[in-house]
mmCIF file of C-alpha atoms in Angstrom:
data_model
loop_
_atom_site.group_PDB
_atom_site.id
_atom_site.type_symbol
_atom_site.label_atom_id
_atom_site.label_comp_id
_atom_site.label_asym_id
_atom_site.label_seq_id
_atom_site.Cartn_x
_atom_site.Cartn_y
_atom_site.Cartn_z
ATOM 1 C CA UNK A 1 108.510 192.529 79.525
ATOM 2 C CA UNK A 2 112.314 191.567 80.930
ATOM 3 C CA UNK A 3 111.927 195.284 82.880
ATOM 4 C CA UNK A 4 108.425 193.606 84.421
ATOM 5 C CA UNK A 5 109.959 190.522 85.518
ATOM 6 C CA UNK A 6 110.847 189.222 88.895
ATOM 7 C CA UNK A 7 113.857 186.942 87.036
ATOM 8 C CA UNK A 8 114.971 186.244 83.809
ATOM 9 C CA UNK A 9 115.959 182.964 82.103
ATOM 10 C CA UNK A 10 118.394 183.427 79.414
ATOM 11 C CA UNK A 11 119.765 180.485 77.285
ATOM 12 C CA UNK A 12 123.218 181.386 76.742
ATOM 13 C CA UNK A 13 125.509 183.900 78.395
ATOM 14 C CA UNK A 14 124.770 186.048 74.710
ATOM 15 C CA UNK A 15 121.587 186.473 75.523
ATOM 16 C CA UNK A 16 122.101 187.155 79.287
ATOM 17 C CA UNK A 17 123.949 190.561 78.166
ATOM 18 C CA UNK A 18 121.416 191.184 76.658
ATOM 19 C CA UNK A 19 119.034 191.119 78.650
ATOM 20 C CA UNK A 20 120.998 193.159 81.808
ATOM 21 C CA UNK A 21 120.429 196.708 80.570
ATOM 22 C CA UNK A 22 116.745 196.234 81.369
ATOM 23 C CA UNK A 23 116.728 193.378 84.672
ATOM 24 C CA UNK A 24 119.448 192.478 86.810
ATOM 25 C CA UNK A 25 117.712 189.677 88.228
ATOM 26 C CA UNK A 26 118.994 186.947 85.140
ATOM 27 C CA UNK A 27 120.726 184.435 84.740
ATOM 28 C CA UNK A 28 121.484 181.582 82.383
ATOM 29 C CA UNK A 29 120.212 177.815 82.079
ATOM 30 C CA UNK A 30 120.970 176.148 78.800
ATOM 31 C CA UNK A 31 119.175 174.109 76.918
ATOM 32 C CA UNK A 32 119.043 170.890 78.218
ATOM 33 C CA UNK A 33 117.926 167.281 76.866
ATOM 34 C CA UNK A 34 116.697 164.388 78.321
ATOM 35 C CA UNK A 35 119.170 161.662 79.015
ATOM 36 C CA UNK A 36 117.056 158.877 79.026
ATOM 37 C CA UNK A 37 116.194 159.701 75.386
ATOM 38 C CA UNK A 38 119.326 160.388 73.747
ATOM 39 C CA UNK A 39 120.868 157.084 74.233
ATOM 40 C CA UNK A 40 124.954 156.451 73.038
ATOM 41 C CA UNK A 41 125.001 154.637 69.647
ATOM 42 C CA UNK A 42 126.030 151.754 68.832
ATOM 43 C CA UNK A 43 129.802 151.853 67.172
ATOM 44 C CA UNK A 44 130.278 148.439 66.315
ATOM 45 C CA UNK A 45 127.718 148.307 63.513
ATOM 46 C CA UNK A 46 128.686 148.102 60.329
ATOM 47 C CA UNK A 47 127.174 150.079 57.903
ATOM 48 C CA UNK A 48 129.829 150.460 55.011
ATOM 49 C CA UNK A 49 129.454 154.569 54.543
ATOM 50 C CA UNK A 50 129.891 157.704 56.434
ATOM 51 C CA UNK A 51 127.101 159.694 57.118
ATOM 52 C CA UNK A 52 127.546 163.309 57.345
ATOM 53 C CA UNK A 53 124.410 164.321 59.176
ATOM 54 C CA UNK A 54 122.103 167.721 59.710
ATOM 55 C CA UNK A 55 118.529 168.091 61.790
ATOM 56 C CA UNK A 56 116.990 171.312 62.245
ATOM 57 C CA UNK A 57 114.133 173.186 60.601
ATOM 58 C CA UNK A 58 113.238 174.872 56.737
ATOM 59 C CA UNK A 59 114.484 177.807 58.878
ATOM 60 C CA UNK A 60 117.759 176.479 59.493
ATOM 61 C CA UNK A 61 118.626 174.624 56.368
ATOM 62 C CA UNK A 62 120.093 177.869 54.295
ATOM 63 C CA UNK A 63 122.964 177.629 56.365
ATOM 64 C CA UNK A 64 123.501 173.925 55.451
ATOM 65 C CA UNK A 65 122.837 174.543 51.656
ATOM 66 C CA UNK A 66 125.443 177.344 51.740
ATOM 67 C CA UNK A 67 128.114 174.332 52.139
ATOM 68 C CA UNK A 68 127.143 172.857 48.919
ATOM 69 C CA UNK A 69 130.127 173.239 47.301
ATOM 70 C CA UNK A 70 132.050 171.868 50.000
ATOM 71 C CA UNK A 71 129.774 168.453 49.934
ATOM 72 C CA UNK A 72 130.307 168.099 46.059
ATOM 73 C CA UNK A 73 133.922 168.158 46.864
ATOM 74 C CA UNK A 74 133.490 165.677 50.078
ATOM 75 C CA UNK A 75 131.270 163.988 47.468
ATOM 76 C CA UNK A 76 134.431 163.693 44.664
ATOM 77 C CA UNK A 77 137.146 162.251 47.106
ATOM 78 C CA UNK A 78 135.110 159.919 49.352
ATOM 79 C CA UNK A 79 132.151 157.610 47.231
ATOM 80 C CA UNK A 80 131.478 155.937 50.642
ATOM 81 C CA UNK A 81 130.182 159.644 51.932
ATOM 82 C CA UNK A 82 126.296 160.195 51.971
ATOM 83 C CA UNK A 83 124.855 163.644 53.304
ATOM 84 C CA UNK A 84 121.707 162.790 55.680
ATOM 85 C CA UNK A 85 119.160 165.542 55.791
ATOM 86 C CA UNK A 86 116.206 165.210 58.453
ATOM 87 C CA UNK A 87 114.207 168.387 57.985
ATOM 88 C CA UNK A 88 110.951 168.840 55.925
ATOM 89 C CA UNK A 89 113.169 170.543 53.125
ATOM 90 C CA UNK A 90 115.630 169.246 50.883
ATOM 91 C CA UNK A 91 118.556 170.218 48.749
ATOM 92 C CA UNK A 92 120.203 167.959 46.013
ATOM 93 C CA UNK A 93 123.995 167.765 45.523
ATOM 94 C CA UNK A 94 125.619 166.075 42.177
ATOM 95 C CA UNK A 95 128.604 164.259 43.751
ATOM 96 C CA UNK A 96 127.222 163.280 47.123
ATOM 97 C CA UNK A 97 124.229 161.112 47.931
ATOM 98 C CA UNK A 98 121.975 163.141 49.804
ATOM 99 C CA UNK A 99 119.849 161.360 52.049
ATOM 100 C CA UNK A 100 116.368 162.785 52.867
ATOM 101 C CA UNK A 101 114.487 162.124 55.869
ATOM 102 C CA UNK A 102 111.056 163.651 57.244
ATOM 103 C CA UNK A 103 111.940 164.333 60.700
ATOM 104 C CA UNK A 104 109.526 162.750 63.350
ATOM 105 C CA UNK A 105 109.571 162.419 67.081
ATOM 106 C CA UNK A 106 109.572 158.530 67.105
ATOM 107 C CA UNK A 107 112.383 158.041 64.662
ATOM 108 C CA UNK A 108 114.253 161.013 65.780
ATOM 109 C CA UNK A 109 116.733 159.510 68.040
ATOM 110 C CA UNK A 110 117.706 156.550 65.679
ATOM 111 C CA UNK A 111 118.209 159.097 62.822
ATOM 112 C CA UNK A 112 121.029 160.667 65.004
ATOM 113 C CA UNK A 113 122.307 157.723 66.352
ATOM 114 C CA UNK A 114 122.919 156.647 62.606
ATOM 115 C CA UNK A 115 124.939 159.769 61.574
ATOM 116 C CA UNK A 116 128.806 159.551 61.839
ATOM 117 C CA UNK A 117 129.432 163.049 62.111
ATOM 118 C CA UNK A 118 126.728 166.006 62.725
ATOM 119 C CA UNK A 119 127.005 169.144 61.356
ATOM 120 C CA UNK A 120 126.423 173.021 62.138
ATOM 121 C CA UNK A 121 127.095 175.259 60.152
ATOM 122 C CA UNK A 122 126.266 179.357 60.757
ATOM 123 C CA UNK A 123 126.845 182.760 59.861
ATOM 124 C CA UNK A 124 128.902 185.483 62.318
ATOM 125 C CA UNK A 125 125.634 187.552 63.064
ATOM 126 C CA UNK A 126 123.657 188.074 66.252
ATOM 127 C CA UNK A 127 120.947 185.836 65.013
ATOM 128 C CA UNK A 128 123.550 182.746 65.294
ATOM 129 C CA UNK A 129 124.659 184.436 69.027
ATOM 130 C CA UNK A 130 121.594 184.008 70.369
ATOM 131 C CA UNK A 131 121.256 180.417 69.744
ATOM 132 C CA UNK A 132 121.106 177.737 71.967
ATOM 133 C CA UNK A 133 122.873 174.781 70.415
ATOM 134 C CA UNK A 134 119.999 171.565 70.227
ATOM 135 C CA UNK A 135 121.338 170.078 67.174
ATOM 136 C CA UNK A 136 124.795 169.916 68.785
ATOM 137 C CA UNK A 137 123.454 168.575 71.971
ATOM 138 C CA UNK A 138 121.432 166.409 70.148
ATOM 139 C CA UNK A 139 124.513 165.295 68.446
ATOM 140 C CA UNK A 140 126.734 165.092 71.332
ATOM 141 C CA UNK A 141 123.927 163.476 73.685
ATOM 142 C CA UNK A 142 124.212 160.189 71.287
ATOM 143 C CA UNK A 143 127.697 160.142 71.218
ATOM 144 C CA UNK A 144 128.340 161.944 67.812
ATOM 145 C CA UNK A 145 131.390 164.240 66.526
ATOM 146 C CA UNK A 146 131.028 167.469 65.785
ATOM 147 C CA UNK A 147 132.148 169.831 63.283
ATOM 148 C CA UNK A 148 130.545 173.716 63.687
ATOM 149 C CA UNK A 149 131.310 176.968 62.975
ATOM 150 C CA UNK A 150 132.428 178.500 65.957
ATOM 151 C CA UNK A 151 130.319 181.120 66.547
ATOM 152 C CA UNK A 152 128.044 181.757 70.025
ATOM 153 C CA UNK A 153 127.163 178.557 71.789
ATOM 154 C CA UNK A 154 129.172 176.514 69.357
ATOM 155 C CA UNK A 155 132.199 177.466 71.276
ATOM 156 C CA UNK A 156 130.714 176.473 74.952
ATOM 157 C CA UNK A 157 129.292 173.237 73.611
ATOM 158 C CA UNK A 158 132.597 171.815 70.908
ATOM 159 C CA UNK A 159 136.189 171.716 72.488
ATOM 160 C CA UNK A 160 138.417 172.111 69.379
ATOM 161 C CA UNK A 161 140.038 168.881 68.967
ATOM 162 C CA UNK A 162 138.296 167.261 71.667
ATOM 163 C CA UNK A 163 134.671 166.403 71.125
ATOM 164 C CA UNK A 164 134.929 167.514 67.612
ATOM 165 C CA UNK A 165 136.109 170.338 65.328
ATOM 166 C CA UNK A 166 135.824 174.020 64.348
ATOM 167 C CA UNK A 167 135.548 175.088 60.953
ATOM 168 C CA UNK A 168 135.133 178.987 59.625
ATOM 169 C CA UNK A 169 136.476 178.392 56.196
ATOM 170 C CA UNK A 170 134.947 176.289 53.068
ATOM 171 C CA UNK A 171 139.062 174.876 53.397
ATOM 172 C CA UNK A 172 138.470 174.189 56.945
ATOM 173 C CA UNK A 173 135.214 172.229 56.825
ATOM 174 C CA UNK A 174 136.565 169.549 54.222
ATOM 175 C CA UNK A 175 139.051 168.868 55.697
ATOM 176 C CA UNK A 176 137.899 168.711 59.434
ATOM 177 C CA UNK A 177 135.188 166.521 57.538
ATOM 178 C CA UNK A 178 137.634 164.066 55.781
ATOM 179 C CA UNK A 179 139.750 163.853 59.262
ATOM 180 C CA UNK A 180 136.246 162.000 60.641
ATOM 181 C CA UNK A 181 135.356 160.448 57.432
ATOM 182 C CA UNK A 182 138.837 158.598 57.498
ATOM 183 C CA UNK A 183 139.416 158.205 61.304
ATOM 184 C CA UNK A 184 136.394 155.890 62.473
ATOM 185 C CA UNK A 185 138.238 155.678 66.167
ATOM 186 C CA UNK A 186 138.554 158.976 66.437
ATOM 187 C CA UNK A 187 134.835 159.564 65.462
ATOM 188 C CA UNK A 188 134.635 157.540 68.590
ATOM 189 C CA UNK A 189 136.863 159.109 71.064
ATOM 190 C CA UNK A 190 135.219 162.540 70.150
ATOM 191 C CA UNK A 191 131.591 161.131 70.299
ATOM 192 C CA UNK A 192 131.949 159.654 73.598
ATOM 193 C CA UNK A 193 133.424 162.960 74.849
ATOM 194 C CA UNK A 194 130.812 164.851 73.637
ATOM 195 C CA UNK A 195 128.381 163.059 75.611
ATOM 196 C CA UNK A 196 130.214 163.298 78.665
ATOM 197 C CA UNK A 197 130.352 166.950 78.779
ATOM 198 C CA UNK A 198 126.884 167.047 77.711
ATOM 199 C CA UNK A 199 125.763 164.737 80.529
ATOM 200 C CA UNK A 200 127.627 166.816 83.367
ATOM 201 C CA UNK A 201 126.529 170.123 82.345
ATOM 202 C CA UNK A 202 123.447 170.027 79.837
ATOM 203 C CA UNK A 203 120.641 167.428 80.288
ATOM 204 C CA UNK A 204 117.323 167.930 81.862
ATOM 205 C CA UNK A 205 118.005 166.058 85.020
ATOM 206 C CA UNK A 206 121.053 168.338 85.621
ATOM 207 C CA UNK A 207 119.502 171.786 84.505
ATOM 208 C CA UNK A 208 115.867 171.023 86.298
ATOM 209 C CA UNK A 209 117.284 171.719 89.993
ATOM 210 C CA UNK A 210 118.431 174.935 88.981
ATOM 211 C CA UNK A 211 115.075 175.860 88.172
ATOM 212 C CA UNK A 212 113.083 174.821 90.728
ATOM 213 C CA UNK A 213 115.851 176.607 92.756
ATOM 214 C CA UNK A 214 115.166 179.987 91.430
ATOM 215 C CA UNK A 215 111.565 178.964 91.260
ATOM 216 C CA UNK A 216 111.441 178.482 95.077
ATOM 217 C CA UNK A 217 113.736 181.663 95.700
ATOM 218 C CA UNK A 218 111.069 183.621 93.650
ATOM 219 C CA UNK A 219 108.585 182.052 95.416
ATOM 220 C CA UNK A 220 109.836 182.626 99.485
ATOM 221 C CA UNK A 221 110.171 186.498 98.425
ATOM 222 C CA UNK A 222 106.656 186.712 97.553
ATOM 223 C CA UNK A 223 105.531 184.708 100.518
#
């Protein structure tokens, strides 16, 4: 199919390598979000805990129920801490209060915007290469920190220190974790950095023009 093609759309510059040994004619647009839906939150509210959150799909979650452990041991040093899980699968933990919420388009934005810190963890494998990074963006486009394993397009989309954290080791992710669980100012800082790098480089109103630009090129060639 890529050999048939007049151009090729890759993702991420993974899959771009990919895809050269079959068409030259590639190149890479991320995936992008709307703006206009992903609104910053709202720091100044109150709400008394820190949510650790996590979207994605029953596909996904295995690599957030792998951290167990390290959320009963989040769960034992901070009673304040609740996990927040929209998905339509669930895991329980003993020491931390796991939240569980049916994800849905309308209520999707206002379940991010009430996480403190999002989450994403992955393996080292090609699978996690090729992926395109929506929860982060997701996270990032509402202003929250970000702690990920840095593996593929983790690594383009989280500056270490910056906009959030990495974390490869179970050691690593608590305490990255407990940094934001303890540090609501720097939750801030991060969040709002986040955003801004996701608003210059990765929302649909940014990404669209270089579409319709290699749309149009396509197009004069064949006219």
């Amino acid at each position: 199919m890529m050999k048939a093609s007049d151009f090729v759309i890759a993702g991420n510059e993974f899959l771009r390598r990919e895809v050269l040994p079959y068409q030259s004619s590639v190149g890479v647009i991320p995936t992008a979000i709307d703006r206009d839906r992903y609104p910053l939150k709202d720091y100044r509210t109150e709400k008394g805990n820190s949510t650790i959150g996590w979207i994605g799909d029953h596909g996904s979650i295995h690599y957030l129920e792998k951290m167990r452990p390290i959320f009963e041991r989040i769960g034992k040093r901070y009673a304040q801490a609740e996990l927040k899980i929209v998905c339509d699968t669930f895991f329980d933990c003993e020491r931390l209060k796991v939240v569980k919420k049916r994800w849905s388009s309308e209520e999707e934005v206002q379940d991010l915007q009430g996480f403190d810190i999002g989450v994403m963890p992955l393996v080292d494998d090609p699978w996690s290469w090729g992926k395109c990074g929506l929860k982060i963006l997701q996270y990032q486009g509402v202003g929250v920190p970000v702690v990920c394993t840095p593996v593929g397009i983790n690594r383009d989309l989280v500056e270490n220190g910056a906009n959030g954290f990495y974390a490869s080791t179970p050691d690593e992710w608590e305490e990255r974790i407990s940094i934001l669980i303890e540090d609501p100012k720097l939750r801030e800082k991060m969040g709002r950095e986040g955003r801004k790098r996701v608003l210059e480089r990765y929302t649909t109103q940014v990404c669209a023009p270089r579409l319709l630009s290699i749309l149009e090129g396509l197009a004069n060639k064949i006219s």
